[in-house]
Amino acid sequence: MKWFRKLGQVGIVDTKVTKLIKSEIKRQENTIELIASENFASPAVMQAQSSVMTNKYAEGYPGKRYYGGCEYYDEVENIARDRIKGLYNAEHANVQPHSGTQANFAVYFAMLDVGDKILSMDLSHGGHLSHGSHVNFSGRNYKVHFYGVDKLTEKIDYDEVMKIAKWFKPDMIVCGASAYPRTIDFEEFAYIADKVNAYLMADVAHIAGLIAAGEHPQPFPHVDIVTTTTQKTLRGPRGGVIMCKEEYAKKIDKAVFPGTQGGPLMNTIAAKAVAFKEAEKPSFKKYQQQIVKNAKALAEELIVNDFRLVSRGTDNHLMLVDLKDKGITGKHAQIAFEEIGITLNKNAIPFDTEPPWITSGVRLGTPAITTRGMKEPQMKEIGKIFSAFVKNEKDQKIKEHLKKRVAGLCKKFPLYY
Ligand code: DSN
């Protein structure tokens, strides 16, 4: 029996949950995961996360805890901090945020007062809820104005960002996105932030792995603060991290604990440490390079098959496919693709005329399928399956055939072999 099946054996203690974990193992094994923010953590990462490190409270920081018995926790947290600092050339790191949104929350709490001004990327152009959406704490607590992408190029227009910044005079500029297929120019953002005397925060959650491997430019030394999740391209456990220049270290640490969080999830911090070690390896660099190559190959195949990609392609691990001219919505595609074993998510495209719960597009990413070992030939196959399905969805025979092709790929590239 594979080790991860054993991991799901909570057995007679809770047969209901055991059954659900087993079902989820099967679902992950038997579907092609194209959600750009998802990935499969390594056995070592999952083992650390499901270890005894879950058992203790460790409020505070290494050497300054509010509970006794933290000597091993201190060491593990220091290791995690040092490793991630090395990956991003960061002066300071806080590895305690429970998630990316918690990390962003703590940064705003540290650096801004309620009512201060944030300039960030529009959610409907690829930004994130926690960058100031009106339905999120960030939009409620701060005055937010957004920049978007240029209508023609569908890329960030830095002159336009400068214009908005000069007029809006933000206290903080947030760069980084959750659905932007192009390279983010941190230097340009830093130039703008400097001109208007604003802090600059980069939320690199999506591209964290690419950056660590040198496949996307580093945000430091250009930005003041970096936040990230650890579960996406970085391939760690589900969690968050903040990195910053030394001058902001105390403020940031205080804002995480006791400002916005209580006891850290030390099992997750142990798993983060393991993931960061994996990210130091040459094999991780190769893996990230393959993610990017795969995204390019998938994008090319879709373009050849007459799909319109936002900004006409990709520089990173994801792409946005505009389905308007195919007569289907993102919502419809998301549900329909599940029937043949492909998981993806509906996504607004810039200047979308559909509401966010419907959308005109889907977002596709290559991190998870690259983890399974798939390369360019499989990207071509997935592109062909995608295209054939969108064009022949109503044809039951074709649908059955495509389902088999998806199953064939999953079998040939097993998870956790
Ligand atoms: N939910 C993540 C994503 O899918 O991009 C962002 O937090």
Coordinates of C-alpha atoms and ligand atoms in Angstrom, one line a residue:
M1 CA 0.0 0.0 0.0
K2 CA 1.3 3.4 -0.9
W3 CA 2.3 5.6 2.1
F4 CA -0.3 8.2 1.3
R5 CA -3.1 5.6 1.4
K6 CA -1.9 4.8 5.0
L7 CA -2.1 8.5 5.8
G8 CA -5.8 8.4 5.0
Q9 CA -6.3 5.4 7.4
V10 CA -7.9 7.0 10.4
G11 CA -9.6 3.6 10.4
I12 CA -12.2 2.5 12.9
V13 CA -11.8 5.7 14.9
D14 CA -13.8 7.6 12.2
T15 CA -14.9 5.5 9.2
K16 CA -16.8 8.4 7.7
V17 CA -13.8 10.6 7.4
T18 CA -11.6 7.7 6.3
K19 CA -14.0 7.1 3.5
L20 CA -14.0 10.7 2.4
I21 CA -10.2 10.9 2.5
K22 CA -10.0 7.8 0.4
S23 CA -12.4 9.2 -2.1
E24 CA -10.4 12.4 -2.2
I25 CA -7.2 10.4 -2.9
K26 CA -9.0 8.8 -5.8
R27 CA -10.3 12.1 -7.1
Q28 CA -6.8 13.6 -7.1
E29 CA -5.4 10.6 -8.8
N30 CA -8.0 10.4 -11.5
T31 CA -8.4 14.0 -12.5
I32 CA -6.3 16.4 -14.4
E33 CA -5.8 19.4 -12.1
L34 CA -5.6 22.6 -14.0
I35 CA -6.5 25.0 -11.2
A36 CA -3.5 27.4 -11.4
S37 CA -3.3 27.9 -7.6
E38 CA -3.2 24.2 -6.7
N39 CA -0.5 21.7 -6.4
F40 CA 0.4 18.3 -4.8
A41 CA 2.8 18.7 -1.8
S42 CA 5.5 16.1 -1.4
P43 CA 5.2 13.1 0.9
A44 CA 7.9 14.8 3.2
V45 CA 5.8 18.0 3.4
M46 CA 2.6 16.1 4.2
Q47 CA 4.4 13.9 6.8
A48 CA 5.8 16.9 8.6
Q49 CA 2.3 18.6 8.6
S50 CA 0.6 15.5 10.0
S51 CA 3.3 15.1 12.8
V52 CA 3.3 15.7 16.5
M53 CA 4.2 19.3 15.8
T54 CA 0.5 19.9 15.8
N55 CA 0.3 19.3 19.6
K56 CA 1.7 22.4 21.2
Y57 CA 1.1 26.0 21.7
A58 CA 4.0 28.3 20.8
E59 CA 2.6 31.9 20.9
G60 CA 5.5 34.3 20.4
Y61 CA 8.6 33.8 18.5
P62 CA 11.8 31.6 18.8
G63 CA 13.4 32.5 22.2
K64 CA 10.4 34.5 23.3
R65 CA 7.5 32.1 23.7
Y66 CA 4.6 32.4 26.1
Y67 CA 4.7 28.6 26.9
G68 CA 7.4 26.2 28.1
G69 CA 8.7 23.2 26.1
C70 CA 9.2 25.0 22.8
E71 CA 12.9 24.3 22.2
Y72 CA 12.3 22.1 19.1
Y73 CA 9.6 24.4 17.8
D74 CA 12.1 27.3 18.1
E75 CA 14.6 25.5 16.0
V76 CA 12.1 24.5 13.4
E77 CA 10.8 28.0 13.1
N78 CA 14.3 29.4 12.8
I79 CA 15.1 26.9 10.1
A80 CA 12.0 27.8 8.1
R81 CA 12.8 31.5 8.5
D82 CA 16.4 31.2 7.4
R83 CA 15.6 29.0 4.4
I84 CA 12.9 31.3 3.0
K85 CA 15.1 34.3 3.5
G86 CA 17.7 32.6 1.4
L87 CA 15.2 31.8 -1.4
Y88 CA 14.1 35.4 -1.8
N89 CA 17.1 37.4 -0.6
A90 CA 14.9 38.7 2.2
E91 CA 16.2 40.6 5.3
H92 CA 13.4 39.3 7.5
A93 CA 10.8 36.6 7.4
N94 CA 7.7 35.7 9.4
V95 CA 6.5 32.2 8.7
Q96 CA 3.5 32.2 11.1
P97 CA 0.6 33.6 8.9
H98 CA -2.0 30.9 8.5
S99 CA -2.7 31.9 4.9
G100 CA -2.1 34.4 2.2
T101 CA -5.0 36.5 3.2
Q102 CA -3.9 36.4 6.9
A103 CA -0.5 37.6 5.7
N104 CA -2.0 40.5 3.8
F105 CA -4.2 41.3 6.8
A106 CA -1.2 41.5 9.1
V107 CA 0.8 43.7 6.6
Y108 CA -2.0 46.3 6.4
F109 CA -2.4 46.1 10.1
A110 CA 1.3 46.8 10.6
M111 CA 1.8 49.5 8.1
L112 CA -1.5 51.4 7.8
D113 CA -4.2 53.0 9.9
V114 CA -7.8 52.3 9.2
G115 CA -8.9 54.7 6.5
D116 CA -5.5 54.9 4.8
K117 CA -5.3 54.5 1.1
I118 CA -4.3 51.4 -0.9
L119 CA -3.7 51.2 -4.7
S120 CA -4.0 47.7 -6.0
M121 CA -5.0 45.6 -9.0
D122 CA -8.6 45.2 -9.8
L123 CA -10.0 41.8 -8.8
S124 CA -11.8 41.6 -12.1
H125 CA -8.5 42.2 -14.0
G126 CA -6.6 39.5 -12.0
G127 CA -6.2 40.9 -8.5
H128 CA -7.2 39.3 -5.2
L129 CA -10.0 39.7 -2.7
S130 CA -7.6 40.7 0.0
H131 CA -6.2 43.5 -2.1
G132 CA -9.2 45.7 -1.4
S133 CA -12.4 44.1 -2.6
H134 CA -15.5 45.7 -1.1
V135 CA -16.7 42.4 0.1
N136 CA -13.4 41.8 2.0
F137 CA -12.0 43.3 5.3
S138 CA -9.4 45.1 3.1
G139 CA -12.1 47.0 1.2
R140 CA -14.0 47.8 4.3
N141 CA -11.1 49.1 6.4
Y142 CA -9.1 51.1 3.8
K143 CA -9.8 53.5 1.0
V144 CA -9.0 51.5 -2.1
H145 CA -8.5 52.5 -5.7
F146 CA -7.6 50.0 -8.4
Y147 CA -5.4 49.8 -11.5
G148 CA -6.2 47.3 -14.2
V149 CA -4.8 46.1 -17.5
D150 CA -4.8 48.0 -20.8
K151 CA -7.8 47.2 -22.9
L152 CA -5.7 46.5 -26.0
T153 CA -2.7 44.7 -24.7
E154 CA -4.4 43.2 -21.5
K155 CA -1.1 43.9 -19.7
I156 CA -0.4 46.3 -16.9
D157 CA 0.2 49.8 -18.2
Y158 CA 2.8 51.2 -15.9
D159 CA 2.3 54.8 -17.1
E160 CA -1.4 54.5 -16.3
V161 CA -0.5 53.1 -12.8
M162 CA 1.8 56.1 -12.3
K163 CA -1.0 58.5 -13.3
I164 CA -3.5 56.9 -10.9
A165 CA -0.9 56.9 -8.1
K166 CA -0.1 60.6 -8.6
W167 CA -3.7 61.5 -8.4
F168 CA -4.8 59.0 -5.7
K169 CA -1.7 59.4 -3.5
P170 CA -1.9 56.0 -1.9
D171 CA -0.2 55.1 1.4
M172 CA 0.5 51.6 0.0
I173 CA 0.7 50.2 -3.5
V174 CA 0.0 46.4 -3.8
C175 CA 1.4 44.5 -6.8
G176 CA 0.9 40.9 -7.5
A177 CA -2.1 39.0 -8.7
S178 CA -4.0 35.7 -8.8
A179 CA -4.9 35.7 -12.5
Y180 CA -2.3 37.6 -14.4
P181 CA -0.4 35.6 -17.0
R182 CA 2.5 38.1 -17.5
T183 CA 5.7 39.0 -15.7
I184 CA 5.3 41.6 -13.0
D185 CA 7.8 44.4 -13.1
F186 CA 8.7 45.1 -9.5
E187 CA 11.2 47.7 -10.5
E188 CA 8.6 49.8 -12.3
F189 CA 6.2 49.5 -9.3
A190 CA 9.1 50.6 -7.0
Y191 CA 9.7 53.6 -9.2
I192 CA 6.0 54.6 -8.9
A193 CA 5.8 53.9 -5.2
D194 CA 8.9 56.0 -4.6
K195 CA 7.5 58.9 -6.6
V196 CA 4.3 59.0 -4.5
N197 CA 6.0 58.1 -1.2
A198 CA 4.0 54.9 -0.7
Y199 CA 5.0 51.6 0.8
L200 CA 5.2 48.8 -1.8
M201 CA 3.9 45.4 -1.1
A202 CA 4.2 42.4 -3.5
D203 CA 1.8 39.5 -3.1
V204 CA 3.7 36.8 -5.0
A205 CA 1.5 33.9 -3.9
H206 CA 1.0 32.6 -7.4
I207 CA 4.6 33.0 -8.7
A208 CA 6.5 32.2 -5.5
G209 CA 8.0 29.0 -6.8
L210 CA 8.9 30.6 -10.1
I211 CA 10.7 33.4 -8.3
A212 CA 12.6 31.0 -5.9
A213 CA 13.9 29.1 -9.0
G214 CA 14.8 32.2 -10.9
E215 CA 12.0 31.8 -13.5
H216 CA 10.5 35.2 -12.5
P217 CA 12.4 38.4 -11.3
Q218 CA 12.8 38.7 -7.6
P219 CA 10.7 41.4 -5.8
F220 CA 13.6 42.3 -3.3
P221 CA 15.3 44.7 -3.2
H222 CA 12.7 46.7 -5.1
V223 CA 9.7 46.2 -2.7
D224 CA 9.3 46.9 1.0
I225 CA 7.3 43.8 1.9
V226 CA 6.5 40.5 0.2
T227 CA 3.6 38.2 1.1
T228 CA 3.0 34.7 -0.3
T229 CA 1.2 31.5 0.2
T230 CA 3.2 28.4 0.4
Q231 CA 0.9 25.8 -1.3
K232 CA 0.9 27.1 -4.9
T233 CA 3.9 26.9 -7.2
L234 CA 6.1 26.7 -4.1
R235 CA 4.6 23.3 -3.5
G236 CA 4.5 23.5 0.3
P237 CA 1.7 23.1 2.9
R238 CA -1.3 25.4 2.8
G239 CA -0.1 28.6 4.6
G240 CA 1.3 32.1 4.4
V241 CA 4.6 34.0 4.9
I242 CA 5.6 37.6 5.1
M243 CA 9.1 38.9 4.2
C244 CA 10.3 42.4 4.6
K245 CA 13.2 44.8 4.9
E246 CA 14.8 44.7 8.4
E247 CA 13.4 48.2 9.2
Y248 CA 9.8 46.8 9.2
A249 CA 10.6 43.5 11.0
K250 CA 9.4 44.5 14.4
K251 CA 6.1 46.0 13.1
I252 CA 5.4 43.0 11.0
D253 CA 6.1 40.5 13.7
K254 CA 3.9 42.4 16.2
A255 CA 1.1 42.6 13.6
V256 CA 1.1 38.8 13.1
F257 CA 1.3 38.0 16.8
P258 CA -0.3 39.3 18.9
G259 CA -1.9 41.7 16.4
T260 CA -3.9 39.4 14.2
Q261 CA -3.1 35.8 15.2
G262 CA -2.8 33.6 18.3
G263 CA -0.9 30.3 18.4
P264 CA 1.1 29.5 15.3
L265 CA 0.4 26.2 13.4
M266 CA 3.7 24.7 14.2
N267 CA 3.1 21.5 12.2
T268 CA 2.5 23.7 9.2
I269 CA 5.7 25.7 10.0
A270 CA 7.6 22.4 10.1
A271 CA 6.1 21.5 6.7
K272 CA 7.0 24.9 5.4
A273 CA 10.6 24.3 6.5
V274 CA 10.7 21.0 4.6
A275 CA 9.2 22.6 1.5
F276 CA 11.7 25.4 1.5
K277 CA 14.5 22.9 1.7
E278 CA 13.0 21.2 -1.4
A279 CA 12.9 24.6 -3.1
E280 CA 16.7 25.0 -2.6
K281 CA 17.4 21.9 -4.7
P282 CA 18.4 22.0 -8.4
S283 CA 15.5 19.6 -9.1
F284 CA 13.1 22.3 -8.0
K285 CA 14.6 24.7 -10.5
K286 CA 14.1 22.2 -13.2
Y287 CA 10.5 21.6 -12.0
Q288 CA 9.7 25.4 -12.2
Q289 CA 11.3 25.6 -15.6
Q290 CA 9.1 22.8 -16.8
I291 CA 6.0 24.5 -15.3
V292 CA 6.7 27.5 -17.5
K293 CA 7.6 25.4 -20.6
N294 CA 4.3 23.5 -20.1
A295 CA 2.3 26.7 -19.8
K296 CA 3.8 27.9 -23.0
A297 CA 3.1 24.6 -24.8
L298 CA -0.5 24.5 -23.5
A299 CA -1.1 28.1 -24.5
E300 CA 0.3 27.5 -28.0
E301 CA -1.9 24.5 -28.5
L302 CA -5.0 26.4 -27.5
I303 CA -4.1 29.3 -29.8
V304 CA -3.6 26.9 -32.7
N305 CA -7.0 25.5 -31.9
D306 CA -8.5 29.0 -32.2
F307 CA -8.9 30.0 -28.6
R308 CA -8.3 33.6 -27.6
L309 CA -6.0 33.9 -24.6
V310 CA -6.0 37.1 -22.5
S311 CA -2.8 39.1 -23.5
R312 CA -2.3 36.5 -26.2
G313 CA -0.2 34.1 -24.1
T314 CA 1.7 33.6 -20.9
D315 CA 5.0 34.3 -19.3
N316 CA 4.3 32.3 -16.2
H317 CA 2.4 29.2 -15.0
L318 CA -1.1 30.3 -16.0
M319 CA -3.3 31.5 -18.8
L320 CA -6.8 32.9 -19.1
V321 CA -9.0 31.5 -21.9
D322 CA -11.7 33.8 -23.2
L323 CA -14.7 31.6 -24.1
K324 CA -17.1 34.3 -25.3
D325 CA -16.7 33.5 -29.0
K326 CA -17.4 29.8 -28.2
G327 CA -20.8 30.6 -26.8
I328 CA -20.2 29.2 -23.4
T329 CA -19.6 30.8 -20.0
G330 CA -16.8 30.1 -17.5
K331 CA -19.3 28.7 -15.1
H332 CA -20.7 26.3 -17.6
A333 CA -17.2 25.2 -18.7
Q334 CA -16.1 24.6 -15.1
I335 CA -19.0 22.2 -14.4
A336 CA -18.9 20.6 -17.8
F337 CA -15.1 19.8 -17.7
E338 CA -15.5 18.0 -14.4
E339 CA -17.6 15.4 -16.2
I340 CA -14.6 14.3 -18.3
G341 CA -12.2 14.5 -15.3
I342 CA -10.6 17.9 -15.8
T343 CA -10.7 20.4 -12.9
L344 CA -10.4 24.1 -13.7
N345 CA -12.0 27.3 -12.5
K346 CA -14.2 29.9 -14.0
N347 CA -12.5 33.3 -14.1
A348 CA -13.4 36.8 -15.1
I349 CA -11.5 38.1 -18.0
P350 CA -10.5 41.8 -18.1
F351 CA -13.5 44.0 -19.0
D352 CA -15.8 40.9 -18.6
T353 CA -19.5 41.6 -19.3
E354 CA -20.6 38.6 -17.3
P355 CA -20.9 38.8 -13.5
P356 CA -18.1 37.2 -11.3
W357 CA -20.2 34.1 -10.5
I358 CA -20.7 33.4 -14.3
T359 CA -17.7 34.9 -16.1
S360 CA -16.6 34.6 -19.7
G361 CA -13.4 32.7 -19.1
V362 CA -11.5 30.0 -17.4
R363 CA -8.1 30.1 -15.8
L364 CA -5.7 27.2 -16.5
G365 CA -2.4 26.5 -14.8
T366 CA 0.4 23.9 -15.1
P367 CA 1.9 23.5 -11.6
A368 CA -0.1 20.4 -10.5
I369 CA 0.2 18.5 -13.8
T370 CA 3.9 19.3 -13.9
T371 CA 4.3 17.8 -10.5
R372 CA 2.8 14.6 -11.9
G373 CA 5.7 14.6 -14.5
M374 CA 3.8 15.8 -17.5
K375 CA 5.7 17.6 -20.2
E376 CA 5.1 19.3 -23.6
P377 CA 3.6 16.3 -25.4
Q378 CA 1.0 15.9 -22.7
M379 CA 0.3 19.7 -22.8
K380 CA -0.5 19.3 -26.5
E381 CA -2.8 16.4 -25.7
I382 CA -4.5 18.4 -22.9
G383 CA -4.9 21.3 -25.3
K384 CA -6.5 19.0 -27.9
I385 CA -8.8 17.5 -25.3
F386 CA -9.8 20.9 -24.1
S387 CA -10.5 22.1 -27.6
A388 CA -12.4 19.0 -28.8
F389 CA -14.6 19.1 -25.7
V390 CA -15.5 22.8 -26.0
K391 CA -16.4 22.3 -29.6
N392 CA -18.3 19.0 -29.2
E393 CA -19.6 19.0 -25.7
K394 CA -23.1 17.8 -26.7
D395 CA -21.8 14.8 -28.6
Q396 CA -21.9 11.9 -26.1
K397 CA -19.6 9.7 -28.1
I398 CA -16.9 12.3 -28.3
K399 CA -17.3 13.1 -24.6
E400 CA -16.8 9.4 -23.7
H401 CA -13.7 9.2 -25.9
L402 CA -12.2 12.4 -24.3
K403 CA -13.0 11.0 -20.8
K404 CA -10.9 8.0 -21.7
R405 CA -8.0 10.1 -22.9
V406 CA -8.1 12.0 -19.6
A407 CA -8.1 8.7 -17.7
G408 CA -5.2 7.5 -19.8
L409 CA -3.1 10.5 -19.0
C410 CA -3.8 10.1 -15.2
K411 CA -2.8 6.5 -15.3
K412 CA 0.4 7.2 -17.2
F413 CA 1.4 9.9 -14.8
P414 CA 0.4 8.6 -11.3
L415 CA 0.4 10.8 -8.3
Y416 CA 3.0 10.0 -5.6
Y417 CA 4.6 7.1 -7.4
Ligands
DSN1 N1 -7.7 31.2 -4.2 C1 -6.5 31.5 -4.8 C2 -6.4 31.4 -6.3 O1 -7.1 30.5 -6.8 O2 -5.8 32.1 -7.0 C3 -6.0 32.9 -4.4 O3 -6.0 33.0 -3.1

